[in-house]
Short mmCIF file of N, CA and C in Angstrom, two decimals:
data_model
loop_
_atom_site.label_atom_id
_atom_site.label_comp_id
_atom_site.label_asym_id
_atom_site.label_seq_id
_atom_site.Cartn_x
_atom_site.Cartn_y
_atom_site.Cartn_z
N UNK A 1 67.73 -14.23 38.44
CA UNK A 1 66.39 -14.19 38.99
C UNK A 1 66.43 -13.64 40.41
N UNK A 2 65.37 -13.28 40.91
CA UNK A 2 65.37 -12.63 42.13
C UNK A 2 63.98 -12.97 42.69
N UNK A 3 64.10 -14.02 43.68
CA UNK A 3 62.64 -14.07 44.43
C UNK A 3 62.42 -13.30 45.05
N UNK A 4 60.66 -12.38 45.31
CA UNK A 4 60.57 -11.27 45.93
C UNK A 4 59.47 -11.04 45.45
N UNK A 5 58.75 -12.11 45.68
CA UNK A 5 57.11 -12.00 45.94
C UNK A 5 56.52 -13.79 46.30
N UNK A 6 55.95 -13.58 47.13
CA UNK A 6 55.50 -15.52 47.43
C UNK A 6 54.66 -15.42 47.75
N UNK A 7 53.67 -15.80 47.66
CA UNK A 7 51.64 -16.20 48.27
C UNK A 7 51.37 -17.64 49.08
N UNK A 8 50.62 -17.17 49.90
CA UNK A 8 50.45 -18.59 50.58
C UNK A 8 49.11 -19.18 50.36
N UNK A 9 48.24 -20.00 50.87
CA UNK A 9 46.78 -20.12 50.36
C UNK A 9 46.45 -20.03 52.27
N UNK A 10 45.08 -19.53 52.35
CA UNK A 10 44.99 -19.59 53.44
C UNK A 10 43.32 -19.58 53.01
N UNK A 11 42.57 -19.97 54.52
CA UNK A 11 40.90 -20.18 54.25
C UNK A 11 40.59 -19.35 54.25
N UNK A 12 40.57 -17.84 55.19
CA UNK A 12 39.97 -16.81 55.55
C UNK A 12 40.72 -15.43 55.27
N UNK A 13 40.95 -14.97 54.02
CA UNK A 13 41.76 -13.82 53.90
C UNK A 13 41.42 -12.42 54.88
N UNK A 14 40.60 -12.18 54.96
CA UNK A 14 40.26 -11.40 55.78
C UNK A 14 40.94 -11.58 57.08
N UNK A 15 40.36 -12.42 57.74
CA UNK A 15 41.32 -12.91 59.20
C UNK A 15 42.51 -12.75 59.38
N UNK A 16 43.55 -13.38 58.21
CA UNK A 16 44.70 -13.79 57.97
C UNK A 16 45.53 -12.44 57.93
N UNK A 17 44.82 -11.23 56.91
CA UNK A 17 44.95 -10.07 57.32
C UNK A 17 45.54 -9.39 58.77
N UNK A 18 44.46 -9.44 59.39
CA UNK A 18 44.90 -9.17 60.65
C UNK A 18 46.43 -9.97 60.99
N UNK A 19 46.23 -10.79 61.28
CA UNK A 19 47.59 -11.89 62.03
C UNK A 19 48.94 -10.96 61.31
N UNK A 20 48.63 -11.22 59.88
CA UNK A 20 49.74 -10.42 59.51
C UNK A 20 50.39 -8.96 59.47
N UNK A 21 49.06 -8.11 59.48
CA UNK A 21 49.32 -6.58 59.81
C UNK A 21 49.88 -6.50 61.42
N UNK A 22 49.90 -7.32 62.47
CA UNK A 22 50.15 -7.29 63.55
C UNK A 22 51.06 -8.21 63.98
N UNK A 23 51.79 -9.06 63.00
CA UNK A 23 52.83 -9.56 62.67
C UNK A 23 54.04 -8.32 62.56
N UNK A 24 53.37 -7.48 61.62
CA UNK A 24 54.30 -5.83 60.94
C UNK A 24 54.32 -5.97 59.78
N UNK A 25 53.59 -6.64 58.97
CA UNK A 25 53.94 -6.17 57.50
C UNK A 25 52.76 -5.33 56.99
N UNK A 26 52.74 -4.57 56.08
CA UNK A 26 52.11 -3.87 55.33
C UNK A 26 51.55 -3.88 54.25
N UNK A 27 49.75 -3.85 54.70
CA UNK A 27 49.05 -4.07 53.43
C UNK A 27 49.00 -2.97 52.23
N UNK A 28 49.02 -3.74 51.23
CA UNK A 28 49.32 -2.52 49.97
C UNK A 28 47.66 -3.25 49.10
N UNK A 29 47.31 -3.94 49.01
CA UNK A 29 46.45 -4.48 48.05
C UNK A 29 45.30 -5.67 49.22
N UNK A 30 44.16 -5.48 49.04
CA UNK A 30 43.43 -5.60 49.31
C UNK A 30 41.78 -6.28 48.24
N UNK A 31 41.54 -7.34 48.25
CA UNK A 31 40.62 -7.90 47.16
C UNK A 31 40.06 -8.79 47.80
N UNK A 32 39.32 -8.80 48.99
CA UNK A 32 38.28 -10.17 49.25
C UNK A 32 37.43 -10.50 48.35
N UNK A 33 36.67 -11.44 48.65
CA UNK A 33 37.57 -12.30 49.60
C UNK A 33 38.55 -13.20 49.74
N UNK A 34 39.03 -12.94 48.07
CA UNK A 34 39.70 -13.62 47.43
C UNK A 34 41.77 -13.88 47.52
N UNK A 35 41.97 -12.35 47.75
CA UNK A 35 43.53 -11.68 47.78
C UNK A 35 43.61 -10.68 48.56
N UNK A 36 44.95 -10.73 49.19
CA UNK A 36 45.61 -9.24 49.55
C UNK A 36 47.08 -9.69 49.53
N UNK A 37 47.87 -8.48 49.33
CA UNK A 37 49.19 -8.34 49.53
C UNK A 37 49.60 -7.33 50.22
N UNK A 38 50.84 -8.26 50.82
CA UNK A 38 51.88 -7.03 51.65
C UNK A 38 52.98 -6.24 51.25
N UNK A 39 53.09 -5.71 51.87
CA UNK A 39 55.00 -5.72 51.61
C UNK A 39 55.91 -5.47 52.77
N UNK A 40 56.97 -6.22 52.60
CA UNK A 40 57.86 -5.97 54.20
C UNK A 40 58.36 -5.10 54.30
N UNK A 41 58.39 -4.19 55.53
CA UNK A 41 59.49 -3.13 55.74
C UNK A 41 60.47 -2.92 55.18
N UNK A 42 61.04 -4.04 55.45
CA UNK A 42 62.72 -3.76 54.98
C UNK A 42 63.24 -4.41 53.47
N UNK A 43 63.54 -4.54 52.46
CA UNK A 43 63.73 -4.99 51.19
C UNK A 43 62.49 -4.46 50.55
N UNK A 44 62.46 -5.29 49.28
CA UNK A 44 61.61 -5.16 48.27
C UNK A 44 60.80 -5.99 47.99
N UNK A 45 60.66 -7.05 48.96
CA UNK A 45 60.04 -8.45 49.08
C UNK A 45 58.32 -7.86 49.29
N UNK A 46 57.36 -8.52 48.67
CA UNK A 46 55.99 -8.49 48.61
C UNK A 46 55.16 -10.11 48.96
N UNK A 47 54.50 -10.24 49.92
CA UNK A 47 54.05 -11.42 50.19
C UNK A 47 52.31 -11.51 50.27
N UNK A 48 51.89 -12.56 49.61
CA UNK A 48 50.54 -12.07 49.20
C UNK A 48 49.88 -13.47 50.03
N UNK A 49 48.47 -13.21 50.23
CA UNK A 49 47.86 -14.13 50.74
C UNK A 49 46.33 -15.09 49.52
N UNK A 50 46.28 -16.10 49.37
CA UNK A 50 45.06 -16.22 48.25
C UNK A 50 44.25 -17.35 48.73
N UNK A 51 42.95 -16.98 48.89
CA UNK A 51 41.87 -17.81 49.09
C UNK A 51 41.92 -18.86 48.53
N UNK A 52 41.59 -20.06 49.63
CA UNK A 52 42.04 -21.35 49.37
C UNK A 52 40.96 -22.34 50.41
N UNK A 53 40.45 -23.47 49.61
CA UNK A 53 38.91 -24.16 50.27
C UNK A 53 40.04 -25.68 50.72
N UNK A 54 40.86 -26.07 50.29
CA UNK A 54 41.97 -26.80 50.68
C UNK A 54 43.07 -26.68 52.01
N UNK A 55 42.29 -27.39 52.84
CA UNK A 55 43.31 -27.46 53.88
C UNK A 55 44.77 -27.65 54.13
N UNK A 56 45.43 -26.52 54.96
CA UNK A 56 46.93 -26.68 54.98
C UNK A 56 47.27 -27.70 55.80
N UNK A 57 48.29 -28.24 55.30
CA UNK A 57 48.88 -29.36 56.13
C UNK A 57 50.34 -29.35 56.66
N UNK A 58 50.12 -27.76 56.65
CA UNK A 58 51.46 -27.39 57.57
C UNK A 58 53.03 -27.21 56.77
N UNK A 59 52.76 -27.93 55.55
CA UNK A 59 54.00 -27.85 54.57
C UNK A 59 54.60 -26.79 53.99
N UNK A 60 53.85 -25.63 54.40
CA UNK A 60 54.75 -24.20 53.84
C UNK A 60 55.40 -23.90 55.02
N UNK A 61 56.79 -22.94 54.91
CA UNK A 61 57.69 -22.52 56.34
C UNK A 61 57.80 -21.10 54.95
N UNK A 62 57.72 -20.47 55.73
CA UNK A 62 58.00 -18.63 55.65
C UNK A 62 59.54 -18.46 56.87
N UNK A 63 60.13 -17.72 56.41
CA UNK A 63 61.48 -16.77 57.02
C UNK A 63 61.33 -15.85 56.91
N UNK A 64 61.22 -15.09 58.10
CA UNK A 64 61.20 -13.22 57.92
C UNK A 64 62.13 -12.94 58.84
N UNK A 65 63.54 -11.82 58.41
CA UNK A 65 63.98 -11.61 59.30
C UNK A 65 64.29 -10.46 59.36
N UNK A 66 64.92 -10.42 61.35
CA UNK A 66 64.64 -9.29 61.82
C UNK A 66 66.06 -9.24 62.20
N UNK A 67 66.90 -7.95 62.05
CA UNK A 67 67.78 -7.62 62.92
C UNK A 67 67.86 -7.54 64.74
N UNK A 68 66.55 -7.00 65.42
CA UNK A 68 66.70 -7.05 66.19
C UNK A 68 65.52 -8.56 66.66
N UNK A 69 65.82 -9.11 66.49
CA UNK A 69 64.87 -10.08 66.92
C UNK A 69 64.20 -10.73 68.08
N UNK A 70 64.87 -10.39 69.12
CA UNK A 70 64.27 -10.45 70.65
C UNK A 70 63.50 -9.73 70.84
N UNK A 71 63.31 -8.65 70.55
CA UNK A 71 62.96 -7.42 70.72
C UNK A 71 61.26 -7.14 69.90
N UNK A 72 61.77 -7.85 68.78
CA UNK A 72 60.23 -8.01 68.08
C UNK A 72 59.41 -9.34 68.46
N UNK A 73 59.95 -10.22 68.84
CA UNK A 73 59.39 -11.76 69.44
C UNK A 73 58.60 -10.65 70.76
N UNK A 74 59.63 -10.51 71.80
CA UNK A 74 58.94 -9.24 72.79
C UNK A 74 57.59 -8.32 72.36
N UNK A 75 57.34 -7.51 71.47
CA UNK A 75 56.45 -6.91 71.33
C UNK A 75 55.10 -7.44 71.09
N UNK A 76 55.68 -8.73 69.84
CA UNK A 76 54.81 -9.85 69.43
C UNK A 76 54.27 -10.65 70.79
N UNK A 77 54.79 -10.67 71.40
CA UNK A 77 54.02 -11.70 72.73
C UNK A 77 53.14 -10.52 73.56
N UNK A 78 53.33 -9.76 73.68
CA UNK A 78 52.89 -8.13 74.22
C UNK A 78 51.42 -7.96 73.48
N UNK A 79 51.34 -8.23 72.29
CA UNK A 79 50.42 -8.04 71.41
C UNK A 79 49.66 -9.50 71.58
N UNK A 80 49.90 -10.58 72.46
CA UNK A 80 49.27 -12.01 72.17
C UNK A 80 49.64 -12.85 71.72
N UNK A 81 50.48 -12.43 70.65
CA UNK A 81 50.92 -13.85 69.74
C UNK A 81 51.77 -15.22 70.91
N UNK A 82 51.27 -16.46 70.29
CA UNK A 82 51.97 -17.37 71.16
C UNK A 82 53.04 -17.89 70.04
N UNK A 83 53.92 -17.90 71.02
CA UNK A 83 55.17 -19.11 69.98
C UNK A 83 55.38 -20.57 70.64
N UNK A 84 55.60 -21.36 69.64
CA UNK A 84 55.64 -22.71 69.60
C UNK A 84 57.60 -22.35 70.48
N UNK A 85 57.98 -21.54 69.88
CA UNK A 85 59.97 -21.37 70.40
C UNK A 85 59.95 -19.90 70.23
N UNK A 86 60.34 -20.16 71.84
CA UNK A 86 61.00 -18.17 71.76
C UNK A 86 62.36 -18.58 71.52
N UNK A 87 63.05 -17.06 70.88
CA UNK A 87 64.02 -17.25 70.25
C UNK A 87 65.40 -17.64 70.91
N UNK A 88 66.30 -18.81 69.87
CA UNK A 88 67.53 -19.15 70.71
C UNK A 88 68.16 -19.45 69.73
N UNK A 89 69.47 -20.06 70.07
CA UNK A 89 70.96 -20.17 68.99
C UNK A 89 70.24 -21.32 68.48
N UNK A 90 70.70 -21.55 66.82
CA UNK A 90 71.07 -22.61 66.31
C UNK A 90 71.91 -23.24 65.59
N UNK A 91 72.24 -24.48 66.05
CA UNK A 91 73.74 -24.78 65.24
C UNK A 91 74.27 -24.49 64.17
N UNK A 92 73.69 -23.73 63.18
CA UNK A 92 73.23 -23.63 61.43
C UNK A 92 73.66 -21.91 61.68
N UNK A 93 74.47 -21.14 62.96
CA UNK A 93 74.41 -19.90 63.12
C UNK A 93 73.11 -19.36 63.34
N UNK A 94 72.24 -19.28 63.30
CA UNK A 94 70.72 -18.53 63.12
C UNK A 94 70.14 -18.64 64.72
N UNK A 95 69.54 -16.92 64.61
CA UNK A 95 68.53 -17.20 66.07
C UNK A 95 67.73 -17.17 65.50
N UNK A 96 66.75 -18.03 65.70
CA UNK A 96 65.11 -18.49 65.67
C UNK A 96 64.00 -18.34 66.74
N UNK A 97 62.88 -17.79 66.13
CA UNK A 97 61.91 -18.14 66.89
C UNK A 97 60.75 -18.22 65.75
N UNK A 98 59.66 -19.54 66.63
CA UNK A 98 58.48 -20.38 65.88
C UNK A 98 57.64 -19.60 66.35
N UNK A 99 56.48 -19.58 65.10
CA UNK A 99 54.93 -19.24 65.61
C UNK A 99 54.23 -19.93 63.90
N UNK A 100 53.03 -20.32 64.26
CA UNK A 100 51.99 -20.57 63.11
C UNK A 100 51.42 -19.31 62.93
N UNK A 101 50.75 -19.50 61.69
CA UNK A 101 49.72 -18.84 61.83
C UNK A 101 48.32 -19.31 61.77
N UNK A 102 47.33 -18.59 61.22
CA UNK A 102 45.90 -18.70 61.40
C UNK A 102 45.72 -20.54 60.78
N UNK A 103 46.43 -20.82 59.69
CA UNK A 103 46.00 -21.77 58.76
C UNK A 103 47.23 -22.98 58.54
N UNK A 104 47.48 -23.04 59.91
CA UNK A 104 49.06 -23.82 60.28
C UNK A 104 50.07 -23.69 59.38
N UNK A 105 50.58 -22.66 58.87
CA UNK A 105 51.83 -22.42 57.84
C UNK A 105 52.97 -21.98 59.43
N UNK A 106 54.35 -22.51 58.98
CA UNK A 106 55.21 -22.24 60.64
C UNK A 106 56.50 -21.01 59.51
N UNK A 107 55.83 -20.30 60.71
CA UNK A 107 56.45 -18.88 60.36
C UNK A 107 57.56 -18.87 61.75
N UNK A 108 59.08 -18.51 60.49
CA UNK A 108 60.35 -18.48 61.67
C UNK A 108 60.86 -17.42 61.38
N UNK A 109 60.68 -16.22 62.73
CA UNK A 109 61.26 -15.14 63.04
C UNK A 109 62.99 -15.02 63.11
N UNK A 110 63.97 -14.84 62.60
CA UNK A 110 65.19 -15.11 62.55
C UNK A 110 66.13 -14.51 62.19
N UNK A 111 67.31 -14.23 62.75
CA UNK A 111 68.72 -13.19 62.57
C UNK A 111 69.58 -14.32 62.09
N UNK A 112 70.10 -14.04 60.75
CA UNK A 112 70.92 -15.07 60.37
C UNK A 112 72.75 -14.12 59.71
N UNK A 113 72.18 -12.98 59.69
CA UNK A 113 73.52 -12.12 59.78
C UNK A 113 74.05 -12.36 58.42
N UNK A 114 74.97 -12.30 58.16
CA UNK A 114 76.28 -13.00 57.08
C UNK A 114 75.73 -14.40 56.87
N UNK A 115 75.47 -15.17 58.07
CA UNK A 115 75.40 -16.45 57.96
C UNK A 115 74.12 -16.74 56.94
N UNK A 116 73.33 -15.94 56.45
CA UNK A 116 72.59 -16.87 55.68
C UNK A 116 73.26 -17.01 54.69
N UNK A 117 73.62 -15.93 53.91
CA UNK A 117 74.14 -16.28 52.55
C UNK A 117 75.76 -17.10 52.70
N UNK A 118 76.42 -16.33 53.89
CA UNK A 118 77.60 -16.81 53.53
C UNK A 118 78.08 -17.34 55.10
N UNK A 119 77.41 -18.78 55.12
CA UNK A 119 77.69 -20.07 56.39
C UNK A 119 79.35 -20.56 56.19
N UNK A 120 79.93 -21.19 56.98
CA UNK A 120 81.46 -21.55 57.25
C UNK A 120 81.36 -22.68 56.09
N UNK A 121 80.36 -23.40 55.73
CA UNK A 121 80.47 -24.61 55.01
C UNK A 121 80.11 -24.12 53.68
N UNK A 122 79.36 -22.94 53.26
CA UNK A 122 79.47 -22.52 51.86
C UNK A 122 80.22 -23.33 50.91
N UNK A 123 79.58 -23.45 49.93
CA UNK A 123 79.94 -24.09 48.42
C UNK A 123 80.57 -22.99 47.95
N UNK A 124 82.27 -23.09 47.56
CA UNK A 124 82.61 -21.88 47.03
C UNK A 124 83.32 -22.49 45.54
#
């Protein structure tokens, strides 16, 4: 199996739109007010957004990552966005940085290198 498409529910697709085209991903599909989808630059990954009258309670976390990641946290603050954590080491190998979005889902900007798939403690 191969994950490489995920939807989130959010109140205002339209809005949410924005945040994310200026996030950097790329709208391919477009359906208010109901749907839209993206797709990320880099892989084959597609992430869709779907109208939702149910409030988030913060329990979804999204990972998007960036090779250069200072650098895009940088542009992103340039453009407005606030982060909850500009980016720094974490014990787990990974640089991180926090931001929400429109509908409190916590989106972590992050360089995890080798280390995501293959960490020192790997199950081999």
């Amino acid at each position: 199996m191969n994950l490489n498409q995920i939807t989130i529910s959010v109140a205002d697709v339209e809005k949410s739109i924005l945040f994310y085209e200026n996030l950097g991903l790329r709208l391919i599909v477009k359906s208010l007010p109901n749907y839209a989808r993206f797709e990320c630059l880099n892989g084959e990954t597609t992430f869709s957004l779907h109208q939702s009258s149910i409030p988030n309670n913060g329990g979804t976390w999204l990972y998007f990552e960036n090779e250069n990641l200072d650098q895009k946290v940088a542009e992103l603050l340039q453009k407005g966005f606030v982060f909850e954590e500009l980016p720094n080491d974490k014990p787990w190998f990974w640089r991180e940085a926090r931001i929400k979005d429109l509908d409190n889902n916590q989106l972590i900007l992050f360089y995890a290198g080798v280390n995501r798939k293959n960490p020192p403690w790997r199950i081999h």
